[in-house]
Amino acid sequence: MRQGNLRMKRTILAAIIAILAVCLTGCSKAGDIKVTSCDLVSLSPAGLRSIDGTVAVGIHNPIFGFKVTGTSGKVYYKGSELVDFTVDDFDVNGKSDEKYNLTGHASLARGVSLLSVLGLARNINAADYTVDVSATVKAKGLHKTIVRNGIPLEKMMEAAR
């Protein structure tokens, strides 16, 4: 049971990383900003229904610096809400290739039991999951909220590779 729980936590964290990749490419010149690497730094339970984590994310940003704020979203399994998540605000330096330690929090949605999630962890199929995400990108003269709904998790995980 412990292995399934860890596997599900890592899957959720991978989803959050992939979501950040989609958010970052939502800015100006979407094709130019890329997530170049992802490494799990830490993962810790925060009670029985949530986790906190830190991920080192490599970002190639050939344009101006910007700040990503208010990142939040939901993960769905076959259309049913499974997880709510947030990512702490972070800055991306302009014209850089750097690694950033991003921290976040994920918790089970209301009505979802830990036992049901552990059952899902045994047979994870990314095609069964979709994600809604919202984030605001701020820079000099730019303040844009990016909202993406129904993003297939499979597609997002490919973007983060």
PDB file of C-alpha atoms in Angstrom:
ATOM      1  CA  MET A   1       0.000   0.000   0.000  1.00  0.00           C
ATOM      2  CA  ARG A   2       2.857   2.389   0.745  1.00  0.00           C
ATOM      3  CA  GLN A   3       4.402   1.867  -2.709  1.00  0.00           C
ATOM      4  CA  GLY A   4       1.090   2.658  -4.432  1.00  0.00           C
ATOM      5  CA  ASN A   5       0.731   5.824  -2.355  1.00  0.00           C
ATOM      6  CA  LEU A   6       4.235   7.022  -3.297  1.00  0.00           C
ATOM      7  CA  ARG A   7       3.563   6.195  -6.952  1.00  0.00           C
ATOM      8  CA  MET A   8       0.369   8.265  -6.938  1.00  0.00           C
ATOM      9  CA  LYS A   9       2.145  11.163  -5.229  1.00  0.00           C
ATOM     10  CA  ARG A  10       4.869  11.111  -7.876  1.00  0.00           C
ATOM     11  CA  THR A  11       2.237  11.001 -10.625  1.00  0.00           C
ATOM     12  CA  ILE A  12       0.483  14.028  -9.146  1.00  0.00           C
ATOM     13  CA  LEU A  13       3.795  15.855  -8.879  1.00  0.00           C
ATOM     14  CA  ALA A  14       4.619  14.980 -12.497  1.00  0.00           C
ATOM     15  CA  ALA A  15       1.242  16.403 -13.475  1.00  0.00           C
ATOM     16  CA  ILE A  16       2.018  19.653 -11.660  1.00  0.00           C
ATOM     17  CA  ILE A  17       5.366  19.894 -13.462  1.00  0.00           C
ATOM     18  CA  ALA A  18       3.678  19.312 -16.786  1.00  0.00           C
ATOM     19  CA  ILE A  19       1.091  21.965 -15.950  1.00  0.00           C
ATOM     20  CA  LEU A  20       3.858  24.468 -15.309  1.00  0.00           C
ATOM     21  CA  ALA A  21       5.303  23.644 -18.715  1.00  0.00           C
ATOM     22  CA  VAL A  22       1.965  24.448 -20.328  1.00  0.00           C
ATOM     23  CA  CYS A  23       1.626  27.665 -18.316  1.00  0.00           C
ATOM     24  CA  LEU A  24       5.074  28.859 -19.256  1.00  0.00           C
ATOM     25  CA  THR A  25       4.458  28.258 -22.931  1.00  0.00           C
ATOM     26  CA  GLY A  26       1.280  30.331 -22.688  1.00  0.00           C
ATOM     27  CA  CYS A  27       3.320  33.560 -22.679  1.00  0.00           C
ATOM     28  CA  SER A  28       4.445  35.641 -25.590  1.00  0.00           C
ATOM     29  CA  LYS A  29       6.455  33.670 -28.161  1.00  0.00           C
ATOM     30  CA  ALA A  30       5.146  30.392 -26.788  1.00  0.00           C
ATOM     31  CA  GLY A  31       7.484  28.245 -28.833  1.00  0.00           C
ATOM     32  CA  ASP A  32      10.582  29.961 -27.458  1.00  0.00           C
ATOM     33  CA  ILE A  33      10.130  29.210 -23.748  1.00  0.00           C
ATOM     34  CA  LYS A  34      10.813  25.581 -22.895  1.00  0.00           C
ATOM     35  CA  VAL A  35      11.021  23.368 -19.855  1.00  0.00           C
ATOM     36  CA  THR A  36      14.387  21.642 -20.243  1.00  0.00           C
ATOM     37  CA  SER A  37      14.489  19.402 -17.171  1.00  0.00           C
ATOM     38  CA  CYS A  38      12.528  18.258 -14.140  1.00  0.00           C
ATOM     39  CA  ASP A  39      13.955  16.704 -11.002  1.00  0.00           C
ATOM     40  CA  LEU A  40      12.096  15.836  -7.837  1.00  0.00           C
ATOM     41  CA  VAL A  41      13.786  17.587  -4.897  1.00  0.00           C
ATOM     42  CA  SER A  42      11.412  16.712  -2.072  1.00  0.00           C
ATOM     43  CA  LEU A  43       8.018  15.218  -1.440  1.00  0.00           C
ATOM     44  CA  SER A  44       6.345  15.058   1.940  1.00  0.00           C
ATOM     45  CA  PRO A  45       2.896  14.220   3.235  1.00  0.00           C
ATOM     46  CA  ALA A  46       0.870  17.084   4.694  1.00  0.00           C
ATOM     47  CA  GLY A  47      -1.726  15.110   6.596  1.00  0.00           C
ATOM     48  CA  LEU A  48      -3.602  12.143   5.170  1.00  0.00           C
ATOM     49  CA  ARG A  49      -5.119  13.959   2.214  1.00  0.00           C
ATOM     50  CA  SER A  50      -2.352  16.137   0.782  1.00  0.00           C
ATOM     51  CA  ILE A  51       1.313  16.466  -0.135  1.00  0.00           C
ATOM     52  CA  ASP A  52       3.857  19.256  -0.401  1.00  0.00           C
ATOM     53  CA  GLY A  53       6.647  19.041  -2.903  1.00  0.00           C
ATOM     54  CA  THR A  54       9.588  20.835  -4.455  1.00  0.00           C
ATOM     55  CA  VAL A  55      10.764  20.262  -7.992  1.00  0.00           C
ATOM     56  CA  ALA A  56      13.856  21.660  -9.732  1.00  0.00           C
ATOM     57  CA  VAL A  57      12.632  22.782 -13.145  1.00  0.00           C
ATOM     58  CA  GLY A  58      15.048  23.842 -15.866  1.00  0.00           C
ATOM     59  CA  ILE A  59      13.631  26.657 -18.000  1.00  0.00           C
ATOM     60  CA  HIS A  60      15.049  28.030 -21.253  1.00  0.00           C
ATOM     61  CA  ASN A  61      13.786  31.610 -21.571  1.00  0.00           C
ATOM     62  CA  PRO A  62      15.246  33.592 -24.490  1.00  0.00           C
ATOM     63  CA  ILE A  63      12.941  36.594 -23.925  1.00  0.00           C
ATOM     64  CA  PHE A  64      12.246  39.023 -21.059  1.00  0.00           C
ATOM     65  CA  GLY A  65      11.893  38.011 -17.414  1.00  0.00           C
ATOM     66  CA  PHE A  66       8.471  37.427 -15.920  1.00  0.00           C
ATOM     67  CA  LYS A  67       6.692  36.345 -12.759  1.00  0.00           C
ATOM     68  CA  VAL A  68       4.175  33.506 -12.586  1.00  0.00           C
ATOM     69  CA  THR A  69       1.564  33.986  -9.855  1.00  0.00           C
ATOM     70  CA  GLY A  70      -1.653  32.414  -8.690  1.00  0.00           C
ATOM     71  CA  THR A  71      -1.043  29.025 -10.279  1.00  0.00           C
ATOM     72  CA  SER A  72      -3.774  26.589  -9.350  1.00  0.00           C
ATOM     73  CA  GLY A  73      -5.760  23.812 -10.876  1.00  0.00           C
ATOM     74  CA  LYS A  74      -7.571  20.528 -10.697  1.00  0.00           C
ATOM     75  CA  VAL A  75      -6.758  17.021 -11.883  1.00  0.00           C
ATOM     76  CA  TYR A  76      -9.643  14.857 -13.107  1.00  0.00           C
ATOM     77  CA  TYR A  77      -9.886  11.095 -13.457  1.00  0.00           C
ATOM     78  CA  LYS A  78     -12.367  10.086 -16.185  1.00  0.00           C
ATOM     79  CA  GLY A  79     -14.156  13.405 -15.721  1.00  0.00           C
ATOM     80  CA  SER A  80     -14.406  13.277 -11.914  1.00  0.00           C
ATOM     81  CA  GLU A  81     -12.414  15.755  -9.833  1.00  0.00           C
ATOM     82  CA  LEU A  82      -9.554  13.998  -8.069  1.00  0.00           C
ATOM     83  CA  VAL A  83      -6.943  16.544  -6.883  1.00  0.00           C
ATOM     84  CA  ASP A  84      -6.737  20.297  -6.273  1.00  0.00           C
ATOM     85  CA  PHE A  85      -3.295  21.905  -6.432  1.00  0.00           C
ATOM     86  CA  THR A  86      -1.449  25.197  -6.108  1.00  0.00           C
ATOM     87  CA  VAL A  87       2.090  26.229  -6.990  1.00  0.00           C
ATOM     88  CA  ASP A  88       3.870  29.025  -5.150  1.00  0.00           C
ATOM     89  CA  ASP A  89       4.645  32.175  -7.140  1.00  0.00           C
ATOM     90  CA  PHE A  90       7.998  32.221  -8.915  1.00  0.00           C
ATOM     91  CA  ASP A  91      10.146  34.473 -11.097  1.00  0.00           C
ATOM     92  CA  VAL A  92      11.774  33.445 -14.368  1.00  0.00           C
ATOM     93  CA  ASN A  93      14.855  35.479 -15.299  1.00  0.00           C
ATOM     94  CA  GLY A  94      15.043  36.961 -18.769  1.00  0.00           C
ATOM     95  CA  LYS A  95      17.359  35.558 -21.414  1.00  0.00           C
ATOM     96  CA  SER A  96      18.425  32.630 -19.273  1.00  0.00           C
ATOM     97  CA  ASP A  97      18.785  28.880 -18.994  1.00  0.00           C
ATOM     98  CA  GLU A  98      18.362  28.206 -15.288  1.00  0.00           C
ATOM     99  CA  LYS A  99      16.950  25.738 -12.792  1.00  0.00           C
ATOM    100  CA  TYR A 100      14.268  26.960 -10.419  1.00  0.00           C
ATOM    101  CA  ASN A 101      13.064  25.228  -7.259  1.00  0.00           C
ATOM    102  CA  LEU A 102       9.282  25.337  -7.487  1.00  0.00           C
ATOM    103  CA  THR A 103       7.178  24.414  -4.487  1.00  0.00           C
ATOM    104  CA  GLY A 104       3.567  23.401  -4.415  1.00  0.00           C
ATOM    105  CA  HIS A 105       0.762  21.694  -2.589  1.00  0.00           C
ATOM    106  CA  ALA A 106      -1.743  19.083  -3.789  1.00  0.00           C
ATOM    107  CA  SER A 107      -4.736  17.712  -1.922  1.00  0.00           C
ATOM    108  CA  LEU A 108      -7.521  15.278  -2.615  1.00  0.00           C
ATOM    109  CA  ALA A 109     -10.744  16.863  -3.816  1.00  0.00           C
ATOM    110  CA  ARG A 110     -13.823  16.786  -1.590  1.00  0.00           C
ATOM    111  CA  GLY A 111     -15.519  13.426  -1.640  1.00  0.00           C
ATOM    112  CA  VAL A 112     -12.396  11.576  -2.802  1.00  0.00           C
ATOM    113  CA  SER A 113     -11.070   9.022  -0.347  1.00  0.00           C
ATOM    114  CA  LEU A 114      -7.456   8.062   0.142  1.00  0.00           C
ATOM    115  CA  LEU A 115      -8.408   4.420  -0.464  1.00  0.00           C
ATOM    116  CA  SER A 116      -9.885   5.229  -3.890  1.00  0.00           C
ATOM    117  CA  VAL A 117      -6.689   7.062  -4.877  1.00  0.00           C
ATOM    118  CA  LEU A 118      -4.553   4.166  -3.702  1.00  0.00           C
ATOM    119  CA  GLY A 119      -6.653   1.911  -5.919  1.00  0.00           C
ATOM    120  CA  LEU A 120      -5.976   4.181  -8.896  1.00  0.00           C
ATOM    121  CA  ALA A 121      -2.234   4.162  -8.141  1.00  0.00           C
ATOM    122  CA  ARG A 122      -2.005   0.479  -8.997  1.00  0.00           C
ATOM    123  CA  ASN A 123      -2.821   1.020 -12.649  1.00  0.00           C
ATOM    124  CA  ILE A 124      -2.006   4.568 -13.684  1.00  0.00           C
ATOM    125  CA  ASN A 125      -2.970   5.367 -17.265  1.00  0.00           C
ATOM    126  CA  ALA A 126      -2.289   9.006 -18.180  1.00  0.00           C
ATOM    127  CA  ALA A 127      -4.985   8.828 -20.888  1.00  0.00           C
ATOM    128  CA  ASP A 128      -7.641   8.673 -18.117  1.00  0.00           C
ATOM    129  CA  TYR A 129      -6.617  12.030 -16.609  1.00  0.00           C
ATOM    130  CA  THR A 130      -7.237  15.637 -17.624  1.00  0.00           C
ATOM    131  CA  VAL A 131      -6.155  18.887 -15.979  1.00  0.00           C
ATOM    132  CA  ASP A 132      -7.528  22.397 -15.605  1.00  0.00           C
ATOM    133  CA  VAL A 133      -4.966  25.086 -14.795  1.00  0.00           C
ATOM    134  CA  SER A 134      -4.890  28.831 -14.291  1.00  0.00           C
ATOM    135  CA  ALA A 135      -1.871  31.105 -13.817  1.00  0.00           C
ATOM    136  CA  THR A 136      -1.090  34.778 -14.194  1.00  0.00           C
ATOM    137  CA  VAL A 137       2.048  35.938 -16.002  1.00  0.00           C
ATOM    138  CA  LYS A 138       3.338  39.382 -15.063  1.00  0.00           C
ATOM    139  CA  ALA A 139       6.109  41.404 -16.700  1.00  0.00           C
ATOM    140  CA  LYS A 140       6.710  45.008 -17.636  1.00  0.00           C
ATOM    141  CA  GLY A 141       3.628  46.030 -19.560  1.00  0.00           C
ATOM    142  CA  LEU A 142       2.154  42.520 -19.464  1.00  0.00           C
ATOM    143  CA  HIS A 143      -0.390  41.062 -17.078  1.00  0.00           C
ATOM    144  CA  LYS A 144      -2.099  38.051 -18.556  1.00  0.00           C
ATOM    145  CA  THR A 145      -4.067  35.279 -16.892  1.00  0.00           C
ATOM    146  CA  ILE A 146      -3.783  32.012 -18.742  1.00  0.00           C
ATOM    147  CA  VAL A 147      -6.543  29.454 -18.283  1.00  0.00           C
ATOM    148  CA  ARG A 148      -6.445  26.005 -19.872  1.00  0.00           C
ATOM    149  CA  ASN A 149      -9.179  23.433 -19.246  1.00  0.00           C
ATOM    150  CA  GLY A 150      -9.433  19.771 -20.137  1.00  0.00           C
ATOM    151  CA  ILE A 151      -5.753  19.325 -20.984  1.00  0.00           C
ATOM    152  CA  PRO A 152      -4.964  15.618 -21.443  1.00  0.00           C
ATOM    153  CA  LEU A 153      -2.334  14.591 -18.888  1.00  0.00           C
ATOM    154  CA  GLU A 154      -0.650  12.462 -21.549  1.00  0.00           C
ATOM    155  CA  LYS A 155      -0.007  15.532 -23.699  1.00  0.00           C
ATOM    156  CA  MET A 156       1.343  17.525 -20.757  1.00  0.00           C
ATOM    157  CA  MET A 157       3.738  14.812 -19.677  1.00  0.00           C
ATOM    158  CA  GLU A 158       5.144  14.686 -23.224  1.00  0.00           C
ATOM    159  CA  ALA A 159       5.704  18.469 -23.099  1.00  0.00           C
ATOM    160  CA  ALA A 160       7.740  18.133 -19.882  1.00  0.00           C
ATOM    161  CA  ARG A 161      10.084  15.509 -21.349  1.00  0.00           C
TER     162      ARG A 161
END
